[in-house]
GROMACS .gro file of C-alpha atoms in nm:
model
  515
    1UNK     CA    1   9.270 -11.034  -2.640
    2UNK     CA    2   8.992 -11.213  -2.446
    3UNK     CA    3   8.665 -11.253  -2.586
    4UNK     CA    4   8.489 -11.089  -2.305
    5UNK     CA    5   8.708 -10.785  -2.318
    6UNK     CA    6   8.678 -10.761  -2.694
    7UNK     CA    7   8.303 -10.771  -2.655
    8UNK     CA    8   8.303 -10.499  -2.399
    9UNK     CA    9   8.511 -10.280  -2.631
   10UNK     CA   10   8.312 -10.328  -2.955
   11UNK     CA   11   7.960 -10.321  -2.789
   12UNK     CA   12   7.829  -9.956  -2.783
   13UNK     CA   13   7.701  -9.835  -2.459
   14UNK     CA   14   7.337  -9.802  -2.410
   15UNK     CA   15   7.221  -9.451  -2.502
   16UNK     CA   16   7.074  -9.241  -2.219
   17UNK     CA   17   6.708  -9.174  -2.279
   18UNK     CA   18   6.627  -8.813  -2.344
   19UNK     CA   19   6.493  -8.624  -2.032
   20UNK     CA   20   6.107  -8.628  -2.052
   21UNK     CA   21   5.942  -8.298  -2.104
   22UNK     CA   22   5.734  -8.185  -1.804
   23UNK     CA   23   5.365  -8.209  -1.858
   24UNK     CA   24   5.188  -7.894  -1.949
   25UNK     CA   25   5.019  -7.726  -1.655
   26UNK     CA   26   4.644  -7.798  -1.653
   27UNK     CA   27   4.467  -7.443  -1.671
   28UNK     CA   28   4.236  -7.376  -1.386
   29UNK     CA   29   3.975  -7.268  -1.654
   30UNK     CA   30   3.987  -7.321  -2.024
   31UNK     CA   31   3.789  -7.008  -2.081
   32UNK     CA   32   4.016  -6.723  -2.229
   33UNK     CA   33   3.989  -6.360  -2.132
   34UNK     CA   34   3.735  -6.301  -2.413
   35UNK     CA   35   3.520  -6.566  -2.306
   36UNK     CA   36   3.545  -6.475  -1.942
   37UNK     CA   37   3.445  -6.127  -2.021
   38UNK     CA   38   3.131  -6.244  -2.212
   39UNK     CA   39   3.043  -6.470  -1.915
   40UNK     CA   40   3.083  -6.196  -1.651
   41UNK     CA   41   2.884  -5.976  -1.876
   42UNK     CA   42   2.593  -6.209  -1.893
   43UNK     CA   43   2.590  -6.291  -1.512
   44UNK     CA   44   2.628  -5.921  -1.436
   45UNK     CA   45   2.337  -5.840  -1.657
   46UNK     CA   46   2.134  -6.128  -1.487
   47UNK     CA   47   2.218  -5.961  -1.140
   48UNK     CA   48   2.075  -5.629  -1.255
   49UNK     CA   49   1.721  -5.785  -1.218
   50UNK     CA   50   1.744  -5.790  -0.848
   51UNK     CA   51   1.844  -5.416  -0.841
   52UNK     CA   52   1.598  -5.312  -1.088
   53UNK     CA   53   1.298  -5.472  -0.935
   54UNK     CA   54   1.402  -5.291  -0.610
   55UNK     CA   55   1.509  -4.958  -0.732
   56UNK     CA   56   1.290  -4.893  -1.008
   57UNK     CA   57   1.004  -4.902  -0.754
   58UNK     CA   58   1.117  -4.638  -0.521
   59UNK     CA   59   0.998  -4.315  -0.707
   60UNK     CA   60   0.643  -4.461  -0.741
   61UNK     CA   61   0.597  -4.532  -0.377
   62UNK     CA   62   0.385  -4.214  -0.310
   63UNK     CA   63   0.169  -4.278  -0.632
   64UNK     CA   64   0.104  -4.644  -0.541
   65UNK     CA   65  -0.003  -4.554  -0.187
   66UNK     CA   66  -0.248  -4.290  -0.342
   67UNK     CA   67  -0.362  -4.525  -0.617
   68UNK     CA   68  -0.431  -4.812  -0.380
   69UNK     CA   69  -0.576  -4.605  -0.104
   70UNK     CA   70  -0.314  -4.695   0.169
   71UNK     CA   71  -0.068  -4.507   0.355
   72UNK     CA   72   0.295  -4.458   0.227
   73UNK     CA   73   0.412  -4.662   0.556
   74UNK     CA   74   0.217  -4.962   0.430
   75UNK     CA   75   0.369  -4.934   0.069
   76UNK     CA   76   0.708  -4.910   0.244
   77UNK     CA   77   0.628  -5.262   0.399
   78UNK     CA   78   0.626  -5.397   0.047
   79UNK     CA   79   1.000  -5.278   0.033
   80UNK     CA   80   1.051  -5.458   0.366
   81UNK     CA   81   0.892  -5.785   0.243
   82UNK     CA   82   1.095  -5.768  -0.081
   83UNK     CA   83   1.402  -5.745   0.132
   84UNK     CA   84   1.300  -6.027   0.350
   85UNK     CA   85   1.259  -6.268   0.052
   86UNK     CA   86   1.563  -6.123  -0.116
   87UNK     CA   87   1.762  -6.238   0.186
   88UNK     CA   88   1.581  -6.595   0.217
   89UNK     CA   89   1.557  -6.703  -0.137
   90UNK     CA   90   1.937  -6.726  -0.225
   91UNK     CA   91   1.953  -6.970   0.067
   92UNK     CA   92   1.760  -7.201  -0.149
   93UNK     CA   93   1.878  -7.126  -0.502
   94UNK     CA   94   2.250  -7.082  -0.407
   95UNK     CA   95   2.278  -7.444  -0.281
   96UNK     CA   96   2.084  -7.571  -0.578
   97UNK     CA   97   2.318  -7.398  -0.833
   98UNK     CA   98   2.619  -7.549  -0.633
   99UNK     CA   99   2.485  -7.900  -0.700
  100UNK     CA  100   2.252  -7.901  -1.007
  101UNK     CA  101   2.444  -7.643  -1.216
  102UNK     CA  102   2.422  -7.273  -1.277
  103UNK     CA  103   2.220  -7.286  -1.596
  104UNK     CA  104   1.937  -7.474  -1.422
  105UNK     CA  105   1.924  -7.246  -1.118
  106UNK     CA  106   1.916  -6.939  -1.356
  107UNK     CA  107   1.634  -7.058  -1.568
  108UNK     CA  108   1.405  -7.149  -1.270
  109UNK     CA  109   1.472  -6.804  -1.097
  110UNK     CA  110   1.384  -6.624  -1.413
  111UNK     CA  111   1.067  -6.802  -1.480
  112UNK     CA  112   0.944  -6.722  -1.124
  113UNK     CA  113   1.040  -6.358  -1.170
  114UNK     CA  114   0.873  -6.338  -1.516
  115UNK     CA  115   0.544  -6.479  -1.380
  116UNK     CA  116   0.547  -6.243  -1.056
  117UNK     CA  117   0.603  -5.935  -1.302
  118UNK     CA  118   0.311  -6.020  -1.531
  119UNK     CA  119   0.084  -6.055  -1.217
  120UNK     CA  120   0.208  -5.720  -1.069
  121UNK     CA  121   0.132  -5.544  -1.381
  122UNK     CA  122  -0.239  -5.649  -1.329
  123UNK     CA  123  -0.246  -5.576  -0.946
  124UNK     CA  124  -0.554  -5.393  -0.832
  125UNK     CA  125  -0.520  -5.425  -0.446
  126UNK     CA  126  -0.252  -5.412  -0.170
  127UNK     CA  127  -0.269  -5.762  -0.070
  128UNK     CA  128  -0.195  -5.888  -0.405
  129UNK     CA  129   0.084  -5.630  -0.437
  130UNK     CA  130   0.278  -5.750  -0.131
  131UNK     CA  131   0.237  -6.124  -0.209
  132UNK     CA  132   0.355  -6.081  -0.576
  133UNK     CA  133   0.644  -5.857  -0.462
  134UNK     CA  134   0.761  -6.147  -0.230
  135UNK     CA  135   0.732  -6.373  -0.521
  136UNK     CA  136   0.933  -6.140  -0.754
  137UNK     CA  137   1.193  -6.108  -0.502
  138UNK     CA  138   1.219  -6.494  -0.472
  139UNK     CA  139   1.301  -6.502  -0.851
  140UNK     CA  140   1.527  -6.208  -0.878
  141UNK     CA  141   1.732  -6.201  -0.562
  142UNK     CA  142   1.927  -6.527  -0.621
  143UNK     CA  143   2.077  -6.399  -0.946
  144UNK     CA  144   2.354  -6.233  -0.731
  145UNK     CA  145   2.448  -6.551  -0.543
  146UNK     CA  146   2.449  -6.752  -0.859
  147UNK     CA  147   2.658  -6.492  -1.052
  148UNK     CA  148   2.916  -6.492  -0.771
  149UNK     CA  149   2.924  -6.873  -0.795
  150UNK     CA  150   3.000  -6.850  -1.171
  151UNK     CA  151   3.281  -6.611  -1.110
  152UNK     CA  152   3.416  -6.843  -0.848
  153UNK     CA  153   3.408  -7.129  -1.092
  154UNK     CA  154   3.619  -6.952  -1.371
  155UNK     CA  155   3.861  -6.723  -1.180
  156UNK     CA  156   4.149  -6.765  -0.947
  157UNK     CA  157   4.225  -6.547  -0.641
  158UNK     CA  158   4.481  -6.351  -0.839
  159UNK     CA  159   4.238  -6.214  -1.091
  160UNK     CA  160   3.899  -6.250  -0.901
  161UNK     CA  161   3.889  -5.899  -0.745
  162UNK     CA  162   3.883  -5.739  -1.085
  163UNK     CA  163   3.610  -5.966  -1.224
  164UNK     CA  164   3.415  -5.929  -0.901
  165UNK     CA  165   3.435  -5.550  -0.921
  166UNK     CA  166   3.295  -5.566  -1.290
  167UNK     CA  167   3.016  -5.806  -1.155
  168UNK     CA  168   2.931  -5.570  -0.881
  169UNK     CA  169   2.925  -5.259  -1.111
  170UNK     CA  170   2.696  -5.447  -1.344
  171UNK     CA  171   2.432  -5.547  -1.085
  172UNK     CA  172   2.459  -5.169  -0.953
  173UNK     CA  173   2.360  -5.021  -1.284
  174UNK     CA  174   1.989  -5.042  -1.168
  175UNK     CA  175   2.085  -4.821  -0.862
  176UNK     CA  176   2.170  -4.533  -1.108
  177UNK     CA  177   1.912  -4.586  -1.399
  178UNK     CA  178   1.639  -4.789  -1.234
  179UNK     CA  179   1.488  -4.495  -1.038
  180UNK     CA  180   1.509  -4.274  -1.343
  181UNK     CA  181   1.313  -4.544  -1.561
  182UNK     CA  182   1.076  -4.598  -1.279
  183UNK     CA  183   0.998  -4.229  -1.242
  184UNK     CA  184   0.957  -4.166  -1.608
  185UNK     CA  185   0.723  -4.479  -1.658
  186UNK     CA  186   0.523  -4.405  -1.340
  187UNK     CA  187   0.480  -4.043  -1.446
  188UNK     CA  188   0.381  -4.102  -1.810
  189UNK     CA  189   0.219  -4.451  -1.820
  190UNK     CA  190   0.133  -4.527  -1.462
  191UNK     CA  191   0.328  -4.731  -1.201
  192UNK     CA  192   0.199  -5.069  -1.341
  193UNK     CA  193   0.407  -4.996  -1.665
  194UNK     CA  194   0.711  -5.047  -1.438
  195UNK     CA  195   0.623  -5.423  -1.404
  196UNK     CA  196   0.529  -5.461  -1.755
  197UNK     CA  197   0.873  -5.335  -1.857
  198UNK     CA  198   1.033  -5.582  -1.613
  199UNK     CA  199   0.834  -5.875  -1.767
  200UNK     CA  200   0.955  -5.801  -2.125
  201UNK     CA  201   1.307  -5.729  -2.017
  202UNK     CA  202   1.337  -6.055  -1.824
  203UNK     CA  203   1.172  -6.257  -2.110
  204UNK     CA  204   1.422  -6.125  -2.366
  205UNK     CA  205   1.723  -6.184  -2.137
  206UNK     CA  206   1.617  -6.540  -2.051
  207UNK     CA  207   1.644  -6.631  -2.421
  208UNK     CA  208   1.995  -6.464  -2.440
  209UNK     CA  209   2.101  -6.650  -2.117
  210UNK     CA  210   2.000  -6.988  -2.254
  211UNK     CA  211   2.175  -6.931  -2.586
  212UNK     CA  212   2.501  -6.789  -2.461
  213UNK     CA  213   2.578  -6.863  -2.102
  214UNK     CA  214   2.782  -7.195  -2.079
  215UNK     CA  215   2.760  -7.426  -1.762
  216UNK     CA  216   3.065  -7.353  -1.545
  217UNK     CA  217   2.995  -7.555  -1.218
  218UNK     CA  218   3.324  -7.753  -1.161
  219UNK     CA  219   3.153  -8.066  -1.041
  220UNK     CA  220   2.972  -8.100  -1.377
  221UNK     CA  221   3.241  -7.942  -1.639
  222UNK     CA  222   3.553  -7.940  -1.420
  223UNK     CA  223   3.760  -7.648  -1.560
  224UNK     CA  224   3.534  -7.637  -1.864
  225UNK     CA  225   3.703  -7.918  -2.052
  226UNK     CA  226   3.462  -8.186  -1.943
  227UNK     CA  227   3.170  -8.257  -2.191
  228UNK     CA  228   2.867  -8.351  -1.975
  229UNK     CA  229   2.617  -8.608  -2.114
  230UNK     CA  230   2.318  -8.398  -2.026
  231UNK     CA  231   2.220  -8.180  -2.329
  232UNK     CA  232   2.110  -7.900  -2.103
  233UNK     CA  233   2.467  -7.859  -1.997
  234UNK     CA  234   2.642  -7.934  -2.344
  235UNK     CA  235   2.521  -7.633  -2.525
  236UNK     CA  236   2.687  -7.359  -2.552
  237UNK     CA  237   2.981  -7.522  -2.367
  238UNK     CA  238   3.095  -7.712  -2.680
  239UNK     CA  239   3.112  -7.388  -2.878
  240UNK     CA  240   3.333  -7.228  -2.593
  241UNK     CA  241   3.558  -7.533  -2.598
  242UNK     CA  242   3.617  -7.505  -2.988
  243UNK     CA  243   3.681  -7.128  -2.991
  244UNK     CA  244   3.887  -7.087  -2.668
  245UNK     CA  245   4.250  -6.962  -2.707
  246UNK     CA  246   4.366  -7.123  -2.391
  247UNK     CA  247   4.582  -7.441  -2.462
  248UNK     CA  248   4.428  -7.754  -2.313
  249UNK     CA  249   4.438  -8.117  -2.417
  250UNK     CA  250   4.098  -8.283  -2.441
  251UNK     CA  251   4.265  -8.616  -2.395
  252UNK     CA  252   4.426  -8.529  -2.069
  253UNK     CA  253   4.261  -8.698  -1.799
  254UNK     CA  254   4.372  -8.454  -1.538
  255UNK     CA  255   4.207  -8.158  -1.725
  256UNK     CA  256   3.881  -8.335  -1.700
  257UNK     CA  257   3.877  -8.421  -1.327
  258UNK     CA  258   3.560  -8.311  -1.156
  259UNK     CA  259   3.522  -8.146  -0.837
  260UNK     CA  260   3.346  -8.348  -0.572
  261UNK     CA  261   2.977  -8.372  -0.618
  262UNK     CA  262   2.771  -8.245  -0.317
  263UNK     CA  263   2.420  -8.290  -0.202
  264UNK     CA  264   2.176  -7.996  -0.196
  265UNK     CA  265   2.235  -7.843   0.137
  266UNK     CA  266   1.977  -7.569   0.220
  267UNK     CA  267   2.128  -7.504   0.562
  268UNK     CA  268   2.464  -7.447   0.424
  269UNK     CA  269   2.442  -7.070   0.393
  270UNK     CA  270   2.301  -7.046   0.747
  271UNK     CA  271   2.598  -7.261   0.883
  272UNK     CA  272   2.844  -7.022   0.697
  273UNK     CA  273   2.654  -6.731   0.850
  274UNK     CA  274   2.693  -6.859   1.202
  275UNK     CA  275   3.055  -6.984   1.160
  276UNK     CA  276   3.286  -6.782   1.389
  277UNK     CA  277   3.544  -6.728   1.103
  278UNK     CA  278   3.274  -6.559   0.876
  279UNK     CA  279   3.008  -6.419   1.127
  280UNK     CA  280   3.200  -6.109   1.221
  281UNK     CA  281   3.250  -5.972   0.888
  282UNK     CA  282   2.917  -6.079   0.754
  283UNK     CA  283   2.734  -5.901   1.054
  284UNK     CA  284   2.952  -5.589   0.992
  285UNK     CA  285   2.845  -5.571   0.629
  286UNK     CA  286   2.482  -5.634   0.703
  287UNK     CA  287   2.480  -5.320   0.929
  288UNK     CA  288   2.640  -5.097   0.660
  289UNK     CA  289   2.418  -5.233   0.395
  290UNK     CA  290   2.099  -5.182   0.616
  291UNK     CA  291   2.193  -4.800   0.670
  292UNK     CA  292   2.247  -4.764   0.306
  293UNK     CA  293   1.902  -4.916   0.211
  294UNK     CA  294   1.740  -4.699   0.484
  295UNK     CA  295   1.877  -4.380   0.326
  296UNK     CA  296   1.758  -4.488  -0.014
  297UNK     CA  297   1.427  -4.584   0.113
  298UNK     CA  298   1.381  -4.253   0.274
  299UNK     CA  299   1.499  -4.044  -0.021
  300UNK     CA  300   1.166  -4.043  -0.219
  301UNK     CA  301   0.955  -3.908   0.069
  302UNK     CA  302   1.210  -3.664   0.203
  303UNK     CA  303   1.291  -3.507  -0.136
  304UNK     CA  304   0.922  -3.482  -0.202
  305UNK     CA  305   0.835  -3.333   0.124
  306UNK     CA  306   1.141  -3.100   0.180
  307UNK     CA  307   1.204  -2.997  -0.181
  308UNK     CA  308   0.872  -3.037  -0.348
  309UNK     CA  309   0.999  -3.273  -0.629
  310UNK     CA  310   0.764  -3.472  -0.850
  311UNK     CA  311   0.816  -3.835  -0.959
  312UNK     CA  312   1.041  -3.785  -1.259
  313UNK     CA  313   1.268  -3.540  -1.043
  314UNK     CA  314   1.285  -3.779  -0.756
  315UNK     CA  315   1.407  -4.044  -1.005
  316UNK     CA  316   1.680  -3.822  -1.113
  317UNK     CA  317   1.798  -3.769  -0.751
  318UNK     CA  318   1.902  -4.147  -0.738
  319UNK     CA  319   2.147  -4.108  -1.029
  320UNK     CA  320   2.432  -3.990  -0.798
  321UNK     CA  321   2.395  -4.286  -0.564
  322UNK     CA  322   2.403  -4.520  -0.861
  323UNK     CA  323   2.698  -4.372  -1.043
  324UNK     CA  324   2.905  -4.360  -0.717
  325UNK     CA  325   2.829  -4.726  -0.665
  326UNK     CA  326   2.952  -4.822  -1.009
  327UNK     CA  327   3.266  -4.614  -1.008
  328UNK     CA  328   3.346  -4.733  -0.663
  329UNK     CA  329   3.331  -5.105  -0.725
  330UNK     CA  330   3.515  -5.075  -1.052
  331UNK     CA  331   3.815  -4.911  -0.886
  332UNK     CA  332   3.793  -5.126  -0.587
  333UNK     CA  333   3.808  -5.439  -0.798
  334UNK     CA  334   4.141  -5.324  -0.952
  335UNK     CA  335   4.274  -5.233  -0.611
  336UNK     CA  336   4.180  -5.576  -0.477
  337UNK     CA  337   4.389  -5.752  -0.747
  338UNK     CA  338   4.690  -5.519  -0.697
  339UNK     CA  339   4.676  -5.556  -0.332
  340UNK     CA  340   4.648  -5.947  -0.363
  341UNK     CA  341   4.956  -5.966  -0.589
  342UNK     CA  342   5.157  -5.740  -0.365
  343UNK     CA  343   5.072  -5.932  -0.054
  344UNK     CA  344   5.129  -6.273  -0.228
  345UNK     CA  345   5.463  -6.159  -0.361
  346UNK     CA  346   5.581  -6.045  -0.014
  347UNK     CA  347   5.456  -6.364   0.139
  348UNK     CA  348   5.630  -6.581  -0.120
  349UNK     CA  349   5.954  -6.387  -0.076
  350UNK     CA  350   5.933  -6.431   0.297
  351UNK     CA  351   5.860  -6.807   0.246
  352UNK     CA  352   6.169  -6.835   0.017
  353UNK     CA  353   6.385  -6.661   0.270
  354UNK     CA  354   6.285  -6.906   0.545
  355UNK     CA  355   6.358  -7.206   0.328
  356UNK     CA  356   5.982  -7.285   0.218
  357UNK     CA  357   5.918  -7.372  -0.128
  358UNK     CA  358   5.662  -7.101  -0.216
  359UNK     CA  359   5.564  -7.281  -0.528
  360UNK     CA  360   5.427  -7.561  -0.322
  361UNK     CA  361   5.283  -7.341  -0.052
  362UNK     CA  362   4.915  -7.350   0.017
  363UNK     CA  363   4.872  -6.996  -0.123
  364UNK     CA  364   4.882  -7.140  -0.469
  365UNK     CA  365   4.583  -7.372  -0.393
  366UNK     CA  366   4.236  -7.240  -0.434
  367UNK     CA  367   4.131  -7.420  -0.125
  368UNK     CA  368   4.449  -7.396   0.095
  369UNK     CA  369   4.454  -7.071   0.304
  370UNK     CA  370   4.671  -7.200   0.593
  371UNK     CA  371   4.973  -6.974   0.560
  372UNK     CA  372   4.853  -6.698   0.350
  373UNK     CA  373   4.747  -6.364   0.512
  374UNK     CA  374   4.413  -6.337   0.331
  375UNK     CA  375   4.260  -6.088   0.565
  376UNK     CA  376   4.555  -5.860   0.503
  377UNK     CA  377   4.532  -5.897   0.125
  378UNK     CA  378   4.157  -5.836   0.118
  379UNK     CA  379   4.022  -5.637   0.421
  380UNK     CA  380   4.285  -5.370   0.494
  381UNK     CA  381   4.079  -5.104   0.288
  382UNK     CA  382   3.754  -5.172   0.479
  383UNK     CA  383   3.802  -4.911   0.751
  384UNK     CA  384   3.858  -4.647   0.498
  385UNK     CA  385   3.541  -4.715   0.315
  386UNK     CA  386   3.345  -4.753   0.636
  387UNK     CA  387   3.447  -4.421   0.805
  388UNK     CA  388   3.366  -4.235   0.484
  389UNK     CA  389   3.024  -4.398   0.463
  390UNK     CA  390   2.955  -4.295   0.819
  391UNK     CA  391   3.044  -3.924   0.733
  392UNK     CA  392   2.836  -3.927   0.417
  393UNK     CA  393   2.534  -4.060   0.611
  394UNK     CA  394   2.577  -3.779   0.867
  395UNK     CA  395   2.596  -3.531   0.587
  396UNK     CA  396   2.283  -3.658   0.426
  397UNK     CA  397   2.069  -3.652   0.730
  398UNK     CA  398   2.168  -3.307   0.854
  399UNK     CA  399   2.160  -3.134   0.529
  400UNK     CA  400   1.824  -3.258   0.391
  401UNK     CA  401   1.674  -3.159   0.728
  402UNK     CA  402   1.710  -2.794   0.645
  403UNK     CA  403   1.609  -2.747   0.269
  404UNK     CA  404   1.554  -2.374   0.328
  405UNK     CA  405   1.922  -2.328   0.415
  406UNK     CA  406   2.095  -2.607   0.214
  407UNK     CA  407   2.095  -2.646  -0.165
  408UNK     CA  408   1.967  -2.981  -0.286
  409UNK     CA  409   2.292  -3.056  -0.442
  410UNK     CA  410   2.448  -3.116  -0.114
  411UNK     CA  411   2.236  -3.413  -0.004
  412UNK     CA  412   2.254  -3.553  -0.359
  413UNK     CA  413   2.639  -3.543  -0.340
  414UNK     CA  414   2.633  -3.726  -0.010
  415UNK     CA  415   2.431  -4.006  -0.176
  416UNK     CA  416   2.717  -4.041  -0.432
  417UNK     CA  417   2.960  -4.084  -0.148
  418UNK     CA  418   2.747  -4.318   0.034
  419UNK     CA  419   2.694  -4.528  -0.279
  420UNK     CA  420   3.064  -4.537  -0.358
  421UNK     CA  421   3.168  -4.646  -0.012
  422UNK     CA  422   2.891  -4.899   0.061
  423UNK     CA  423   2.940  -5.087  -0.252
  424UNK     CA  424   3.319  -5.082  -0.235
  425UNK     CA  425   3.285  -5.242   0.112
  426UNK     CA  426   3.026  -5.489  -0.021
  427UNK     CA  427   3.268  -5.574  -0.310
  428UNK     CA  428   3.573  -5.636  -0.075
  429UNK     CA  429   3.366  -5.862   0.158
  430UNK     CA  430   3.204  -6.063  -0.112
  431UNK     CA  431   3.547  -6.125  -0.272
  432UNK     CA  432   3.691  -6.238   0.062
  433UNK     CA  433   3.405  -6.477   0.134
  434UNK     CA  434   3.446  -6.632  -0.229
  435UNK     CA  435   3.814  -6.675  -0.146
  436UNK     CA  436   3.742  -6.836   0.189
  437UNK     CA  437   3.447  -7.061   0.064
  438UNK     CA  438   3.569  -7.123  -0.290
  439UNK     CA  439   3.410  -7.463  -0.312
  440UNK     CA  440   3.061  -7.319  -0.190
  441UNK     CA  441   3.088  -6.973  -0.343
  442UNK     CA  442   2.727  -6.943  -0.414
  443UNK     CA  443   2.627  -7.054  -0.073
  444UNK     CA  444   2.879  -6.805   0.079
  445UNK     CA  445   2.717  -6.527  -0.115
  446UNK     CA  446   2.381  -6.644  -0.015
  447UNK     CA  447   2.472  -6.628   0.361
  448UNK     CA  448   2.589  -6.267   0.315
  449UNK     CA  449   2.278  -6.188   0.120
  450UNK     CA  450   2.064  -6.338   0.401
  451UNK     CA  451   2.217  -6.139   0.677
  452UNK     CA  452   2.232  -5.807   0.472
  453UNK     CA  453   1.863  -5.821   0.344
  454UNK     CA  454   1.701  -5.926   0.687
  455UNK     CA  455   1.876  -5.646   0.856
  456UNK     CA  456   1.785  -5.408   0.579
  457UNK     CA  457   1.428  -5.521   0.603
  458UNK     CA  458   1.412  -5.443   0.957
  459UNK     CA  459   1.582  -5.097   0.887
  460UNK     CA  460   1.354  -4.991   0.612
  461UNK     CA  461   1.042  -5.076   0.818
  462UNK     CA  462   1.106  -4.827   1.081
  463UNK     CA  463   1.321  -4.558   0.906
  464UNK     CA  464   1.029  -4.323   0.825
  465UNK     CA  465   0.857  -4.365   1.161
  466UNK     CA  466   1.210  -4.287   1.328
  467UNK     CA  467   1.255  -3.984   1.101
  468UNK     CA  468   0.904  -3.850   1.160
  469UNK     CA  469   0.963  -3.901   1.549
  470UNK     CA  470   1.307  -3.756   1.611
  471UNK     CA  471   1.413  -3.588   1.282
  472UNK     CA  472   1.628  -3.685   0.993
  473UNK     CA  473   1.952  -3.562   1.138
  474UNK     CA  474   1.932  -3.729   1.465
  475UNK     CA  475   1.795  -4.045   1.311
  476UNK     CA  476   2.081  -4.089   1.072
  477UNK     CA  477   2.330  -3.976   1.340
  478UNK     CA  478   2.203  -4.285   1.543
  479UNK     CA  479   2.266  -4.494   1.225
  480UNK     CA  480   2.625  -4.368   1.194
  481UNK     CA  481   2.695  -4.456   1.563
  482UNK     CA  482   2.578  -4.811   1.504
  483UNK     CA  483   2.799  -4.830   1.196
  484UNK     CA  484   3.095  -4.719   1.398
  485UNK     CA  485   3.023  -4.987   1.668
  486UNK     CA  486   2.993  -5.255   1.378
  487UNK     CA  487   3.361  -5.194   1.286
  488UNK     CA  488   3.450  -5.422   1.581
  489UNK     CA  489   3.345  -5.701   1.354
  490UNK     CA  490   3.645  -5.615   1.117
  491UNK     CA  491   3.870  -5.608   1.411
  492UNK     CA  492   3.784  -5.955   1.516
  493UNK     CA  493   3.803  -6.083   1.157
  494UNK     CA  494   4.148  -5.937   1.110
  495UNK     CA  495   4.277  -6.075   1.432
  496UNK     CA  496   4.117  -6.417   1.476
  497UNK     CA  497   3.975  -6.533   1.131
  498UNK     CA  498   4.296  -6.704   1.027
  499UNK     CA  499   4.344  -6.908   1.326
  500UNK     CA  500   3.982  -7.008   1.340
  501UNK     CA  501   3.990  -7.112   0.967
  502UNK     CA  502   4.306  -7.333   1.039
  503UNK     CA  503   4.115  -7.487   1.339
  504UNK     CA  504   3.819  -7.563   1.105
  505UNK     CA  505   4.035  -7.711   0.844
  506UNK     CA  506   4.227  -7.944   1.095
  507UNK     CA  507   3.900  -8.045   1.239
  508UNK     CA  508   3.767  -8.140   0.887
  509UNK     CA  509   4.095  -8.337   0.820
  510UNK     CA  510   4.063  -8.533   1.146
  511UNK     CA  511   3.695  -8.625   1.062
  512UNK     CA  512   3.789  -8.749   0.712
  513UNK     CA  513   4.062  -8.963   0.871
  514UNK     CA  514   3.837  -9.116   1.121
  515UNK     CA  515   3.599  -9.228   0.830
   0.00000   0.00000   0.00000
């Protein structure tokens, strides 16, 4: 037997290497459900300050006017000025939180709010009242935009609707209990006690926030696995990393990849506001929010004049509006998640039938929306909520105009429906905008806030003169007609937004290639 052949026979064949195991999938966020629930609870509580500072004030408007020796119309202007700064302030703090971090932005806004509340508790004249109310709004209003940014950091589209619903419900607690607390404090201790209460509440909560809220900005901590060098961001993130039940590898480089750092762009919310693939839906929501705020602003004076209620009783009339708001947004959040999963499953099945790999489709990307029918998944409930709100506004206007014929329960029930539908619509639109602008979620929320608050500021400034001039029923009939016309924004968004968004993405891609 030849030597070469013998060698071939006796030499064992090289063993085939075992197939390598696929690398474990990097989680979008290392925070587990329990930790996400705590984070959402904290940011929802933080968002209550904007609502408390606004709604706790309404039952005391007639008393403040009498105490400072000014008209109710002038005191209503403090509501208008509050809404103006509520719209403008997040355009500053939102971009700051998208670049410098959520914790830094929260601490700065709460310090401003705390100082304004202390000053308001010592107010003795109208000029000081209106200036400090503007400063108070500057501090409190941005908590909503920052909170939306935090939720965008830790959630995916598949579960974002539910968390956003919880967030919206949390920030609407003041709509229900704020006027009750305000009426009780103003009636027993005087209206200045309202601001003393807010000062104590904000000081205690600031301490809790610093101790329990981790940094979530993805350009600083990635999916939560990155340990930042700055001690401001390290704690309590380290505690969350040690106690999470989500499996992640601290040594895995991929899990620590940071999102691209951006520069502070104060004009970012304004550019989102005027972009054609966001402007129609933002303008639509701004109109509906403005009419809702107009009805709330008019409630105190109308219930006092038409039904002879005192401050404490006026505060109780706001409970229906707040409860409707909270229930509506919780249910809507769950519906959003179910709708999204249903539309996504149909889209993936259709893609698989067409020979497209659904697993690699852009639907699975948090930034890729090229093929996924996002408008269908998020906006198809909007017309239902919108028309229901129009009917409730008509019911409120025409029933409260005739107190001798209509029981007080009827206009109060109408405010329950208005609160339910108004906030449900707002929850849907905010979730949709966070989906579209997931890398600028706080700025997107700020752009929505800017439009709705500025329009509401204008509406609340003339609602009582309009009511006194043409009557409650006719005034709110005009509001309902404007709301129906605003529905055209939803139609435009539904039909054109996807194409406009693809066009914007292609333009951005071409500009990167030319660099």
